[in-house]
Tab-separated table of C-alpha atoms in Angstrom:
chain	number	residue	atom	x	y	z
Q	1	MET	CA	-282.489	63.938	-117.069
Q	2	ALA	CA	-282.746	63.604	-113.301
Q	3	VAL	CA	-280.874	66.845	-112.700
Q	4	GLN	CA	-283.331	68.793	-114.785
Q	5	ASN	CA	-286.353	67.136	-113.172
Q	6	ARG	CA	-285.433	68.318	-109.720
Q	7	ARG	CA	-284.921	71.847	-110.960
Q	8	ASP	CA	-288.294	71.819	-112.677
Q	9	PHE	CA	-289.973	70.491	-109.578
Q	10	LEU	CA	-288.420	73.124	-107.348
Q	11	LYS	CA	-289.240	75.801	-109.869
Q	12	SER	CA	-292.915	74.873	-110.041
Q	13	ALA	CA	-293.068	74.572	-106.258
Q	14	THR	CA	-291.647	78.071	-105.947
Q	15	PHE	CA	-294.136	79.403	-108.476
Q	16	ILE	CA	-297.051	77.940	-106.548
Q	17	GLY	CA	-295.676	79.493	-103.378
Q	18	ALA	CA	-295.205	82.811	-105.108
Q	19	SER	CA	-298.713	82.901	-106.534
Q	20	VAL	CA	-300.182	82.011	-103.153
Q	21	ALA	CA	-298.383	84.857	-101.474
Q	22	GLY	CA	-298.917	87.096	-104.490
Q	23	LEU	CA	-295.573	88.805	-104.150
Q	24	SER	CA	-292.954	89.874	-106.621
Q	25	ALA	CA	-289.212	89.273	-106.416
Q	26	LYS	CA	-288.283	92.376	-108.324
Q	27	LYS	CA	-287.876	94.730	-105.391
Q	28	VAL	CA	-285.343	92.615	-103.495
Q	29	HIS	CA	-283.459	92.013	-106.729
Q	30	ALA	CA	-283.075	95.751	-107.221
Q	31	GLU	CA	-281.912	96.317	-103.650
Q	32	ILE	CA	-279.143	93.769	-104.070
Q	33	LYS	CA	-277.992	95.242	-107.369
Q	34	GLU	CA	-277.553	98.663	-105.777
Q	35	SER	CA	-275.516	97.360	-102.849
Q	36	ASN	CA	-272.909	95.801	-105.128
Q	37	PRO	CA	-269.493	97.315	-104.691
Q	38	GLY	CA	-267.570	97.727	-107.930
Q	39	ASP	CA	-264.534	95.746	-106.784
Q	40	ARG	CA	-265.936	92.289	-107.468
Q	41	MET	CA	-263.348	89.914	-108.895
Q	42	GLY	CA	-264.107	87.116	-111.286
Q	43	VAL	CA	-262.789	84.590	-113.751
Q	44	LEU	CA	-263.570	84.476	-117.445
Q	45	VAL	CA	-263.504	80.915	-118.806
Q	46	ASP	CA	-263.004	80.766	-122.561
Q	47	THR	CA	-264.212	77.285	-123.553
Q	48	THR	CA	-262.901	77.811	-127.089
Q	49	VAL	CA	-259.357	78.042	-125.689
Q	50	CYS	CA	-259.432	75.212	-123.098
Q	51	ILE	CA	-257.550	72.106	-124.219
Q	52	GLY	CA	-258.827	69.796	-121.470
Q	53	CYS	CA	-255.425	69.120	-119.877
Q	54	ARG	CA	-257.053	68.981	-116.416
Q	55	SER	CA	-254.099	70.771	-114.796
Q	56	CYS	CA	-256.635	72.963	-112.990
Q	57	GLU	CA	-258.174	69.868	-111.393
Q	58	TRP	CA	-254.781	68.890	-110.049
Q	59	ALA	CA	-253.884	72.414	-108.888
Q	60	CYS	CA	-257.211	72.744	-107.087
Q	61	LYS	CA	-256.715	69.519	-105.160
Q	62	ASP	CA	-253.134	70.487	-104.393
Q	63	ALA	CA	-254.194	73.916	-103.073
Q	64	HIS	CA	-256.987	72.459	-100.931
Q	65	SER	CA	-254.979	69.511	-99.530
Q	66	LEU	CA	-257.219	66.952	-101.179
Q	67	GLU	CA	-255.799	63.573	-102.065
Q	68	THR	CA	-254.281	63.717	-105.538
Q	69	ASP	CA	-252.150	61.842	-108.058
Q	70	THR	CA	-249.246	63.436	-109.975
Q	71	LEU	CA	-249.863	66.332	-112.354
Q	72	GLN	CA	-248.667	64.189	-115.296
Q	73	SER	CA	-251.283	61.527	-114.584
Q	74	TYR	CA	-253.965	64.210	-114.969
Q	75	GLN	CA	-252.579	65.634	-118.183
Q	76	ASN	CA	-252.171	62.210	-119.799
Q	77	ASN	CA	-255.514	60.730	-118.810
Q	78	ARG	CA	-258.322	61.695	-121.159
Q	79	SER	CA	-260.369	58.553	-120.528
Q	80	VAL	CA	-262.255	60.341	-117.714
Q	81	PHE	CA	-264.021	62.397	-120.391
Q	82	LYS	CA	-266.073	59.339	-121.393
Q	83	GLU	CA	-268.643	60.228	-118.790
Q	84	GLU	CA	-269.783	63.585	-117.522
Q	85	ARG	CA	-268.463	64.338	-114.068
Q	86	ARG	CA	-269.633	66.720	-111.342
Q	87	PRO	CA	-267.673	68.368	-108.538
Q	88	SER	CA	-267.507	66.003	-105.561
Q	89	ASP	CA	-266.002	65.785	-102.094
Q	90	LYS	CA	-262.831	64.535	-103.815
Q	91	ALA	CA	-262.621	67.258	-106.500
Q	92	LEU	CA	-263.934	70.801	-106.192
Q	93	THR	CA	-263.583	71.427	-109.901
Q	94	VAL	CA	-263.804	69.054	-112.873
Q	95	VAL	CA	-263.420	69.437	-116.635
Q	96	ASN	CA	-265.921	67.783	-118.959
Q	97	GLU	CA	-265.504	67.270	-122.691
Q	98	TYR	CA	-268.251	67.607	-125.300
Q	99	ASN	CA	-268.354	66.880	-129.009
Q	100	ASN	CA	-268.360	69.907	-131.231
Q	101	GLU	CA	-271.641	69.157	-132.955
Q	102	ILE	CA	-271.507	72.100	-135.350
Q	103	ASN	CA	-268.603	70.649	-137.262
Q	104	SER	CA	-267.526	67.089	-136.505
Q	105	SER	CA	-263.980	67.775	-137.690
Q	106	ASN	CA	-263.638	70.496	-135.071
Q	107	LEU	CA	-261.842	69.762	-131.849
Q	108	PRO	CA	-263.970	68.793	-128.847
Q	109	ILE	CA	-265.015	71.474	-126.354
Q	110	ASP	CA	-263.852	71.319	-122.750
Q	111	VAL	CA	-265.760	72.975	-119.947
Q	112	LYS	CA	-264.453	73.538	-116.440
Q	113	VAL	CA	-267.137	73.217	-113.736
Q	114	GLN	CA	-266.937	74.791	-110.267
Q	115	CYS	CA	-268.879	77.156	-108.006
Q	116	MET	CA	-269.989	80.227	-109.972
Q	117	HIS	CA	-269.838	82.566	-106.933
Q	118	CYS	CA	-273.215	84.188	-107.555
Q	119	GLU	CA	-273.807	87.867	-106.924
Q	120	ASP	CA	-276.881	86.869	-104.895
Q	121	PRO	CA	-276.054	83.326	-103.768
Q	122	ALA	CA	-278.919	80.907	-103.161
Q	123	CYS	CA	-276.784	78.859	-100.757
Q	124	LEU	CA	-276.200	81.918	-98.578
Q	125	SER	CA	-279.845	82.928	-98.608
Q	126	SER	CA	-281.146	79.438	-97.893
Q	127	CYS	CA	-278.702	78.518	-95.123
Q	128	ILE	CA	-280.581	78.053	-91.856
Q	129	VAL	CA	-277.605	79.124	-89.696
Q	130	ASP	CA	-276.034	81.723	-92.019
Q	131	ALA	CA	-272.932	79.587	-92.582
Q	132	PHE	CA	-272.085	81.138	-95.978
Q	133	THR	CA	-270.327	84.460	-96.481
Q	134	LYS	CA	-270.203	86.671	-99.558
Q	135	HIS	CA	-266.889	88.501	-99.401
Q	136	GLU	CA	-266.042	91.927	-100.816
Q	137	ASP	CA	-264.302	90.434	-103.843
Q	138	GLY	CA	-267.330	88.288	-104.663
Q	139	THR	CA	-266.045	85.031	-103.162
Q	140	VAL	CA	-268.656	82.828	-101.484
Q	141	THR	CA	-267.236	80.730	-98.667
Q	142	TRP	CA	-268.668	78.219	-96.203
Q	143	ASP	CA	-268.105	78.334	-92.426
Q	144	GLY	CA	-267.770	74.905	-90.859
Q	145	ASP	CA	-268.271	76.103	-87.294
Q	146	LYS	CA	-271.893	77.080	-87.903
Q	147	CYS	CA	-273.029	74.409	-90.398
Q	148	ILE	CA	-275.476	71.835	-89.051
Q	149	GLY	CA	-275.268	69.634	-92.146
Q	150	CYS	CA	-278.890	70.034	-93.268
Q	151	ARG	CA	-277.818	70.170	-96.958
Q	152	TYR	CA	-280.398	72.845	-97.835
Q	153	CYS	CA	-277.662	74.727	-99.736
Q	154	MET	CA	-277.324	71.719	-102.036
Q	155	VAL	CA	-281.059	71.821	-102.697
Q	156	ALA	CA	-281.022	75.591	-103.232
Q	157	CYS	CA	-277.985	76.001	-105.509
Q	158	PRO	CA	-279.119	76.557	-109.111
Q	159	PHE	CA	-275.837	75.048	-110.326
Q	160	GLN	CA	-275.918	72.095	-107.887
Q	161	ILE	CA	-272.400	72.805	-106.717
Q	162	PRO	CA	-272.126	72.214	-102.930
Q	163	VAL	CA	-271.365	68.615	-102.028
Q	164	PHE	CA	-271.527	66.826	-98.697
Q	165	GLU	CA	-269.221	64.245	-97.149
Q	166	TYR	CA	-271.722	61.419	-96.708
Q	167	SER	CA	-269.005	59.034	-95.583
Q	168	LYS	CA	-268.188	60.974	-92.419
Q	169	ALA	CA	-270.105	60.401	-89.170
Q	170	ILE	CA	-268.504	63.301	-87.283
Q	171	GLN	CA	-267.952	66.811	-88.709
Q	172	PRO	CA	-268.907	66.057	-92.315
Q	173	ASN	CA	-268.111	69.100	-94.449
Q	174	ILE	CA	-269.932	70.929	-97.209
Q	175	LEU	CA	-267.371	71.310	-99.965
Q	176	LYS	CA	-267.287	73.708	-102.875
Q	177	CYS	CA	-264.828	75.939	-104.716
Q	178	ASP	CA	-263.799	78.770	-102.376
Q	179	PHE	CA	-262.235	80.832	-105.182
Q	180	CYS	CA	-258.921	80.188	-103.387
Q	181	TYR	CA	-259.856	82.904	-100.912
Q	182	ASP	CA	-256.762	82.221	-98.774
Q	183	ARG	CA	-254.558	82.753	-101.839
Q	184	THR	CA	-256.295	85.755	-103.401
Q	185	LYS	CA	-256.287	87.762	-100.178
Q	186	GLU	CA	-252.482	87.436	-100.169
Q	187	GLY	CA	-252.317	88.652	-103.754
Q	188	LEU	CA	-251.875	85.214	-105.329
Q	189	LEU	CA	-253.938	83.956	-108.256
Q	190	PRO	CA	-256.485	81.185	-107.721
Q	191	ALA	CA	-254.623	77.872	-108.156
Q	192	CYS	CA	-256.519	76.841	-111.287
Q	193	VAL	CA	-255.958	80.199	-113.006
Q	194	GLU	CA	-252.263	80.162	-112.123
Q	195	ILE	CA	-251.601	76.725	-113.599
Q	196	CYS	CA	-253.678	77.013	-116.800
Q	197	PRO	CA	-251.109	76.629	-119.625
Q	198	VAL	CA	-253.239	78.195	-122.384
Q	199	GLU	CA	-254.794	81.095	-120.457
Q	200	ALA	CA	-258.292	79.759	-120.874
Q	201	LEU	CA	-258.941	81.240	-117.428
Q	202	THR	CA	-258.592	84.985	-116.895
Q	203	TYR	CA	-258.719	86.369	-113.354
Q	204	GLY	CA	-259.568	90.031	-112.891
Q	205	LYS	CA	-262.134	92.633	-111.970
Q	206	ARG	CA	-265.574	91.452	-113.013
Q	207	ASP	CA	-266.401	94.659	-114.883
Q	208	GLU	CA	-263.157	94.478	-116.856
Q	209	LEU	CA	-263.700	90.781	-117.625
Q	210	ILE	CA	-267.075	91.601	-119.137
Q	211	SER	CA	-265.518	94.193	-121.439
Q	212	ILE	CA	-262.731	91.742	-122.364
Q	213	ALA	CA	-265.373	89.124	-123.169
Q	214	LYS	CA	-267.383	91.585	-125.239
Q	215	SER	CA	-264.349	92.677	-127.225
Q	216	ARG	CA	-263.429	89.033	-127.921
Q	217	ILE	CA	-266.925	88.433	-129.284
Q	218	LYS	CA	-266.707	91.619	-131.333
Q	219	VAL	CA	-263.307	90.813	-132.849
Q	220	LYS	CA	-264.185	87.208	-133.715
Q	221	PRO	CA	-267.958	86.974	-134.087
Q	222	GLU	CA	-267.565	83.752	-136.111
Q	223	LYS	CA	-265.775	82.080	-133.200
Q	224	TYR	CA	-268.150	82.960	-130.349
Q	225	ILE	CA	-271.876	83.061	-129.801
Q	226	ASN	CA	-273.045	86.444	-128.539
Q	227	HIS	CA	-273.752	85.386	-124.949
Q	228	ILE	CA	-271.533	85.690	-121.875
Q	229	TYR	CA	-272.837	82.999	-119.539
Q	230	GLY	CA	-272.860	84.418	-116.026
Q	231	GLU	CA	-273.076	88.089	-116.946
Q	232	TYR	CA	-276.780	88.191	-116.048
Q	233	GLU	CA	-277.683	84.601	-115.086
Q	234	VAL	CA	-279.338	84.484	-111.621
Q	235	GLY	CA	-278.431	88.135	-111.126
Q	236	GLY	CA	-274.829	87.696	-112.308
Q	237	THR	CA	-271.990	85.416	-111.248
Q	238	SER	CA	-268.293	85.992	-110.584
Q	239	TRP	CA	-267.310	83.170	-112.919
Q	240	MET	CA	-268.315	83.766	-116.532
Q	241	TYR	CA	-268.032	81.694	-119.677
Q	242	LEU	CA	-267.502	82.254	-123.382
Q	243	SER	CA	-268.521	79.601	-125.876
Q	244	GLY	CA	-268.562	78.885	-129.592
Q	245	ILE	CA	-271.759	76.834	-129.482
Q	246	ASP	CA	-275.030	77.072	-127.613
Q	247	TYR	CA	-274.573	76.640	-123.849
Q	248	SER	CA	-277.362	74.075	-123.605
Q	249	LYS	CA	-275.221	71.738	-125.754
Q	250	LEU	CA	-272.493	71.975	-123.123
Q	251	ASN	CA	-274.926	71.020	-120.336
Q	252	PHE	CA	-275.065	74.495	-118.834
Q	253	VAL	CA	-278.303	75.072	-116.947
Q	254	LEU	CA	-280.411	77.702	-118.675
Q	255	LEU	CA	-281.425	80.153	-115.975
Q	256	SER	CA	-283.380	83.380	-115.824
Q	257	ASN	CA	-281.800	86.698	-114.918
Q	258	GLU	CA	-283.784	86.919	-111.678
Q	259	SER	CA	-281.659	86.213	-108.599
Q	260	ALA	CA	-282.198	82.623	-107.514
Q	261	PRO	CA	-283.358	83.207	-103.911
Q	262	GLY	CA	-285.406	86.306	-104.754
Q	263	VAL	CA	-288.900	84.810	-104.770
Q	264	SER	CA	-288.608	82.670	-101.635
Q	265	ARG	CA	-286.942	85.504	-99.733
Q	266	GLU	CA	-289.755	87.866	-100.677
Q	267	ILE	CA	-292.422	85.387	-99.513
Q	268	GLN	CA	-290.501	84.823	-96.299
Q	269	HIS	CA	-290.211	88.527	-95.553
Q	270	GLY	CA	-293.812	89.137	-96.612
Q	271	LEU	CA	-295.103	86.553	-94.158
Q	272	PHE	CA	-293.295	88.207	-91.278
Q	273	LYS	CA	-293.443	91.841	-92.315
Q	274	TYR	CA	-292.930	93.863	-89.104
Q	275	PHE	CA	-294.245	90.696	-87.422
Q	276	VAL	CA	-297.753	91.897	-88.295
Q	277	PRO	CA	-299.164	88.718	-89.940
Q	278	PRO	CA	-298.292	86.406	-86.997
Q	279	LEU	CA	-299.646	88.915	-84.478
Q	280	ALA	CA	-302.781	89.356	-86.599
Q	281	ILE	CA	-303.418	85.617	-86.523
Q	282	TYR	CA	-303.060	85.489	-82.734
Q	283	ALA	CA	-305.298	88.554	-82.382
Q	284	LEU	CA	-307.912	86.890	-84.586
Q	285	LEU	CA	-307.795	83.658	-82.572
Q	286	GLY	CA	-307.941	85.599	-79.329
Q	287	GLY	CA	-310.901	87.573	-80.626
Q	288	ILE	CA	-312.806	84.437	-81.579
Q	289	MET	CA	-311.997	82.978	-78.166
Q	290	TRP	CA	-313.313	86.043	-76.348
Q	291	ILE	CA	-316.503	86.278	-78.412
Q	292	THR	CA	-317.437	82.599	-78.074
Q	293	LYS	CA	-316.666	82.607	-74.356
Q	294	LYS	CA	-318.964	85.572	-73.785
Q	295	LYS	CA	-321.771	83.969	-75.733
Q	296	GLU	CA	-321.524	80.811	-73.664
Q	297	THR	CA	-321.717	82.554	-70.287
Q	298	ASN	CA	-324.709	84.481	-71.558
Q	299	GLU	CA	-326.400	81.228	-72.492
Q	300	GLU	CA	-325.668	79.810	-69.041
Q	301	GLU	CA	-327.139	82.857	-67.354
Q	302	LEU	CA	-330.331	82.471	-69.337
J	1	MET	CA	-318.134	62.344	-70.652
J	2	GLU	CA	-316.728	63.553	-67.337
J	3	HIS	CA	-315.473	60.093	-66.340
J	4	LEU	CA	-313.116	60.102	-69.343
J	5	LEU	CA	-311.157	62.979	-67.853
J	6	LYS	CA	-310.298	61.147	-64.634
J	7	PRO	CA	-307.031	59.197	-64.520
J	8	THR	CA	-307.681	55.448	-64.368
J	9	PRO	CA	-305.201	52.545	-64.386
J	10	LEU	CA	-304.779	50.741	-67.690
J	11	LYS	CA	-306.337	47.279	-67.490
J	12	ASN	CA	-305.588	46.128	-71.061
J	13	LYS	CA	-302.656	43.881	-71.924
J	14	PHE	CA	-299.657	45.886	-73.144
J	15	ILE	CA	-297.823	43.271	-75.248
J	16	THR	CA	-300.236	42.462	-78.059
J	17	PRO	CA	-299.320	41.067	-81.510
J	18	GLY	CA	-299.548	44.609	-82.911
J	19	VAL	CA	-297.092	45.897	-80.333
J	20	MET	CA	-294.779	42.970	-81.092
J	21	VAL	CA	-294.694	43.952	-84.780
J	22	LEU	CA	-293.923	47.546	-83.789
J	23	ILE	CA	-291.114	46.390	-81.480
J	24	VAL	CA	-289.525	44.417	-84.315
J	25	LEU	CA	-289.755	47.491	-86.564
J	26	ALA	CA	-288.301	49.716	-83.853
J	27	VAL	CA	-285.357	47.383	-83.174
J	28	ASN	CA	-284.697	47.307	-86.899
J	29	GLY	CA	-284.725	51.094	-86.921
J	30	PHE	CA	-282.364	51.354	-83.964
J	31	ILE	CA	-279.851	49.094	-85.735
J	32	PHE	CA	-279.820	51.421	-88.750
J	33	LEU	CA	-279.678	54.397	-86.412
J	34	ALA	CA	-276.558	52.988	-84.769
J	35	ILE	CA	-274.918	52.404	-88.166
J	36	ARG	CA	-275.771	55.961	-89.225
J	37	LEU	CA	-274.257	57.423	-86.057
J	38	LEU	CA	-271.114	55.311	-86.355
J	39	TYR	CA	-270.401	55.403	-90.087
J	40	GLY	CA	-272.252	58.457	-91.409
J	41	LEU	CA	-275.276	59.079	-93.593
J	42	GLY	CA	-273.620	57.479	-96.622
J	43	ALA	CA	-273.616	54.085	-94.914
J	44	VAL	CA	-277.406	53.802	-94.577
J	45	THR	CA	-278.773	56.091	-97.300
J	46	ASN	CA	-278.399	56.417	-101.019
J	47	LEU	CA	-278.169	60.209	-100.919
J	48	ASP	CA	-275.756	61.940	-103.282
J	49	ALA	CA	-274.871	65.452	-104.449
J	50	GLN	CA	-277.855	65.547	-106.810
J	51	HIS	CA	-280.282	64.179	-104.213
J	52	PRO	CA	-279.337	65.743	-100.880
J	53	TRP	CA	-282.774	65.119	-99.370
J	54	GLY	CA	-284.532	61.787	-99.635
J	55	ILE	CA	-287.791	60.116	-98.655
J	56	TRP	CA	-286.529	60.101	-95.055
J	57	ILE	CA	-286.884	63.849	-94.600
J	58	ALA	CA	-290.234	63.833	-96.413
J	59	ILE	CA	-291.674	61.129	-94.168
J	60	ASP	CA	-290.283	62.299	-90.842
J	61	VAL	CA	-291.382	65.901	-91.362
J	62	ALA	CA	-294.639	65.263	-93.207
J	63	CYS	CA	-295.840	62.484	-90.864
J	64	GLY	CA	-294.756	64.218	-87.678
J	65	VAL	CA	-296.335	67.534	-88.596
J	66	ALA	CA	-299.467	65.783	-89.856
J	67	LEU	CA	-299.808	64.066	-86.472
J	68	ALA	CA	-299.516	67.451	-84.793
J	69	ALA	CA	-302.113	69.084	-87.045
J	70	GLY	CA	-304.866	67.152	-85.282
J	71	GLY	CA	-303.803	68.705	-82.008
J	72	PHE	CA	-304.001	72.200	-83.416
J	73	THR	CA	-307.470	71.820	-84.922
J	74	THR	CA	-308.918	70.006	-81.935
J	75	ALA	CA	-307.470	72.550	-79.518
J	76	ALA	CA	-308.881	75.325	-81.690
J	77	LEU	CA	-312.282	73.647	-81.617
J	78	GLY	CA	-312.326	73.131	-77.876
J	79	HIS	CA	-310.369	76.046	-76.451
J	80	VAL	CA	-310.696	78.802	-79.057
J	81	ILE	CA	-314.257	78.263	-80.258
J	82	HIS	CA	-315.220	76.860	-76.828
J	83	ARG	CA	-317.015	73.704	-77.859
J	84	ASP	CA	-316.434	72.327	-74.379
J	85	LYS	CA	-318.073	69.001	-75.048
J	86	TYR	CA	-314.945	68.015	-77.005
J	87	GLU	CA	-312.772	68.402	-73.897
J	88	ALA	CA	-312.255	64.620	-73.675
J	89	LEU	CA	-310.901	64.556	-77.234
J	90	ILE	CA	-308.478	67.409	-76.760
J	91	ARG	CA	-306.140	65.630	-74.367
J	92	PRO	CA	-305.271	62.620	-76.550
J	93	ALA	CA	-305.090	64.960	-79.557
J	94	LEU	CA	-302.618	67.231	-77.800
J	95	LEU	CA	-300.569	64.241	-76.635
J	96	THR	CA	-300.389	62.971	-80.222
J	97	ALA	CA	-299.426	66.455	-81.409
J	98	MET	CA	-296.671	66.698	-78.837
J	99	LEU	CA	-295.341	63.281	-79.804
J	100	GLY	CA	-295.619	64.264	-83.477
J	101	TYR	CA	-293.419	67.318	-83.060
J	102	THR	CA	-290.981	65.376	-80.908
J	103	PHE	CA	-290.666	62.827	-83.694
J	104	VAL	CA	-290.104	65.610	-86.247
J	105	ALA	CA	-287.311	67.087	-84.163
J	106	PHE	CA	-285.736	63.693	-83.499
J	107	GLY	CA	-286.082	62.528	-87.125
J	108	VAL	CA	-284.632	65.752	-88.511
J	109	MET	CA	-281.789	65.589	-86.024
J	110	ILE	CA	-280.741	62.161	-87.258
J	111	ASP	CA	-280.913	63.434	-90.842
J	112	LEU	CA	-278.599	66.366	-90.054
J	113	GLY	CA	-275.005	65.758	-91.021
J	114	ARG	CA	-273.897	67.422	-87.800
J	115	TRP	CA	-276.760	66.367	-85.555
J	116	TYR	CA	-275.039	67.612	-82.394
J	117	TYR	CA	-275.325	71.184	-83.779
J	118	ILE	CA	-279.137	71.048	-84.023
J	119	TRP	CA	-279.390	73.948	-81.536
J	120	HIS	CA	-277.350	76.264	-83.804
J	121	PRO	CA	-280.406	77.951	-85.388
J	122	LEU	CA	-281.119	79.399	-81.932
J	123	ILE	CA	-277.974	81.532	-82.018
J	124	TYR	CA	-277.071	81.789	-85.728
J	125	TRP	CA	-280.058	83.435	-87.397
J	126	ASN	CA	-280.739	83.833	-91.072
J	127	GLY	CA	-284.134	85.436	-91.602
J	128	ASN	CA	-283.851	84.925	-95.356
J	129	SER	CA	-283.985	81.153	-95.023
J	130	PRO	CA	-287.376	79.421	-95.238
J	131	LEU	CA	-285.811	76.520	-93.370
J	132	PHE	CA	-284.926	78.848	-90.503
J	133	GLU	CA	-288.614	79.592	-90.034
J	134	VAL	CA	-289.456	75.896	-90.082
J	135	GLY	CA	-286.656	75.156	-87.617
J	136	ILE	CA	-287.713	77.853	-85.176
J	137	CYS	CA	-291.390	76.832	-85.426
J	138	VAL	CA	-290.570	73.195	-84.718
J	139	MET	CA	-288.402	74.162	-81.740
J	140	PHE	CA	-291.197	76.161	-80.190
């Protein structure tokens, strides 16, 4: 799969870089963990509850003034599930449907895809002009006034979420789920959570969502696998998932618990620690210059 | 060697078949450049959400920087290690290096979605970004 190939390539490239610099990502990871305030919000997505009505897709477009059809046309159209879709510049969230391979008589499984709002976002860390912001409640937003359109965030994101408006010549935007930041700061629910008719989406404090998820697994261990996707992935994400079957069967990317930008950030900071390495190189060059110059004048004198 | 350092008028013909081929290529490039500036990156590239960077960025950065590398090593040889007999080589090498970095900056600018904001890294800093380092290095 092409998606996986790029990830593998980037991963191996990072490993080579890391081994060259001989640095570890663990320290930075720990620093970030400690700075986390406890009031992070999140959403728990229960894929065993989702019925694939796609109301959330409609609500998202409606809330973000994207072009959209009627709500009924979304609820009645299941033909889009024939192929796997990804968030695009026309839809910030999409629902994909997968066969329940464990038992063919079981209903299919629907998975909502959107930005995960990482605890340590790779987009934010990679951005050349610091155009991303991690807000107090965990929301990761993009600032159009700074963005230069280099699309490094798209390369960096472990979930491949940010998309770019390739069709625009002037002011093309980077688009991704903004966790309905304008709504939540006024006390409203995110549009997708508000419209969900079966409460497959639960909005709340991240800590509380984790305990809700754990109790659901405990009460019905036959229904869920014992893994909350997003609890620890890439250092934790605001959006978390529950599933009845293995996440790899639902095309989730299997990620380590290390924060995604940790290694590259450590190399970057190591190379410029107190600006010593660059100065050392210039000092070395200057030294060589001075020594060779002296030798030459000596030779001339002789 | 000394005579090579003195400025002399160019006596060779400028328009040769090789130059003609390059002119055709350049005109071709300028047409695509115009389309990109008028209709966006999507009109001239096959980039998508899964492939945000293509062969374009690889070639403009890799070739431009590779051209400049010769300037660095030759300048190091002549000016840092003081092998003065290479003085005549240093000037064309430095010219190539300067052109190389200019091409990098120009090529990257065209690849930026918001090319008119290329100066933004000068005022909006993000020390965590490896690309920030590359950007600042290229600018200097």
